[in-house]
Coordinates of C-alpha atoms in Angstrom, one line a residue:
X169 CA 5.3 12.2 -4.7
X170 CA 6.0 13.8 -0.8
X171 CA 3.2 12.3 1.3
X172 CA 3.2 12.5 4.8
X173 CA 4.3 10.8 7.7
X174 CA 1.0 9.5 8.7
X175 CA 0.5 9.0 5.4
X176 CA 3.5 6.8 4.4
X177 CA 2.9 4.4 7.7
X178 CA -0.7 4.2 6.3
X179 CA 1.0 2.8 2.7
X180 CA 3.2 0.3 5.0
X181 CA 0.2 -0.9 7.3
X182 CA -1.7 -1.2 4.0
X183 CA 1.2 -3.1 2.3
X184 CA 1.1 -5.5 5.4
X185 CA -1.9 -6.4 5.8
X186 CA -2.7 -6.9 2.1
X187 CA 0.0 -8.8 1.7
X188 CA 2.0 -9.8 4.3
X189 CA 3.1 -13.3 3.7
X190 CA 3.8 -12.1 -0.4
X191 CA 7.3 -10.4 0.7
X192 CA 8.5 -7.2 -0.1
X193 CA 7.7 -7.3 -4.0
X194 CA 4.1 -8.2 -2.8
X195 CA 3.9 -5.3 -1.0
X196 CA 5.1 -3.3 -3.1
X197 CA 2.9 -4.5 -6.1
X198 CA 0.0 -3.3 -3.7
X199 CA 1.5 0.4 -2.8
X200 CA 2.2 0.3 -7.1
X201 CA -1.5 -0.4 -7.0
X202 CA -2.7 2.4 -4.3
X203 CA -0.3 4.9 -6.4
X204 CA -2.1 4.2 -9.9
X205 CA -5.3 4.3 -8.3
X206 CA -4.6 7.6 -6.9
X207 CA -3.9 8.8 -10.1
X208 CA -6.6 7.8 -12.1
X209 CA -9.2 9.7 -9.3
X210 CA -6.8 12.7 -9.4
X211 CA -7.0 12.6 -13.5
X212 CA -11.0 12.9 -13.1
X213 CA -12.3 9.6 -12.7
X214 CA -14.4 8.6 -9.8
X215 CA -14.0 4.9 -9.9
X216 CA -12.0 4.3 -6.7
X217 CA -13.9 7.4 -4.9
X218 CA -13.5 11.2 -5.5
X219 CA -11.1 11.8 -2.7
X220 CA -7.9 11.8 -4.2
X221 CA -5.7 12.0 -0.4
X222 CA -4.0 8.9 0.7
X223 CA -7.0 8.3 3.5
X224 CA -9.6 9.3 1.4
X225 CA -8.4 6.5 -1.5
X226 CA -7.3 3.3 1.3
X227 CA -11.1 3.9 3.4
X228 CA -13.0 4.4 0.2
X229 CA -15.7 1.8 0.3
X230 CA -15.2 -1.3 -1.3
X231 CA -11.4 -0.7 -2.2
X232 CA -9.6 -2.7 1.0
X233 CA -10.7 -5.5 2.8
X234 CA -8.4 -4.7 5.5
X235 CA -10.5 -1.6 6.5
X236 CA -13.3 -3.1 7.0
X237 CA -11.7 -6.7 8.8
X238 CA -9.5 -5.2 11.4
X239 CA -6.1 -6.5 9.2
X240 CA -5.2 -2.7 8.9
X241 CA -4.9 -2.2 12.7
X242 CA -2.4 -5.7 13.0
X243 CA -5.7 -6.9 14.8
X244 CA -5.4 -10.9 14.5
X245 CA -1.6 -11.2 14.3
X246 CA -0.1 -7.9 15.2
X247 CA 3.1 -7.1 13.1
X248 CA 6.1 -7.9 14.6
X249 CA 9.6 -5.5 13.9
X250 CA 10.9 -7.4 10.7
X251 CA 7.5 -7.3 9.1
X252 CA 7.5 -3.7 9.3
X253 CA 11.0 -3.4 7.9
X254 CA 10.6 -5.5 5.1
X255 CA 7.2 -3.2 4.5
X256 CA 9.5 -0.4 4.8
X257 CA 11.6 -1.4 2.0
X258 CA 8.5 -2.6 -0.3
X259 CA 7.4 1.1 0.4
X260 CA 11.1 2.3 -0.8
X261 CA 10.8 -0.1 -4.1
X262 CA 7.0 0.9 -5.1
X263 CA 8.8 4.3 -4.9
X264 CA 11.1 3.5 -7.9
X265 CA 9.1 2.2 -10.3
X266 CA 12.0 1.0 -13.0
X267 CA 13.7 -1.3 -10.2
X268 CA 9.7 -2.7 -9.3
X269 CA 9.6 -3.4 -13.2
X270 CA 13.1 -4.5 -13.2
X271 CA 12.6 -7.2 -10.6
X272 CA 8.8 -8.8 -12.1
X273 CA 10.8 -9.1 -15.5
X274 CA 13.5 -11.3 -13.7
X275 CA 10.8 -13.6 -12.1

């Protein structure tokens, strides 16, 4: 799926402040769980909202905590470099779905 610039760094701050401290298979289990969200809304069901685009899905009420406590915006304990590299590659992994599966199987 092509998204967006603004888009993607929405994924990554989304990935971060979800789950942070979880490392870069956290993160990436929460972008996994943005994508399949976005697809069941896009195949007709309104249970995450109706709006289908990556802001419509992460500020649709109810679905993220971090919208609603600041955590989205780094407010608390902004992000430092590393932290956004390592959501950078959890981004890259939720993006190849085999190697995702590949790595929970060897846990």
């Amino acid at each position: 799926m092509a998204i967006s610039t603004q888009d993607r760094k929405l994924l990554i701050k989304l990935a971060l402040a979800e789950a942070r401290s979880e490392g870069v298979v956290g993160m990436a289990l929460v972008i996994n769980s943005f994508n399949n969200r976005q697809s069941v809304v896009q195949s007709g069901s309104t249970a995450f909202g109706r709006d289908s685009s990556v802001r419509g899905l992460v500020f649709a009420q109810n679905q993220y905590a971090p919208t609603r406590d600041g955590s989205l915006d780094g407010r608390g304990r902004p992000w430092n470099t590393q932290e956004l590299a390592l959501a950078e590659q959890a981004y890259q992994l939720a993006s190849n779905p085999a190697e995702l599966q590949r790595i929970l199987e060897c846990r």
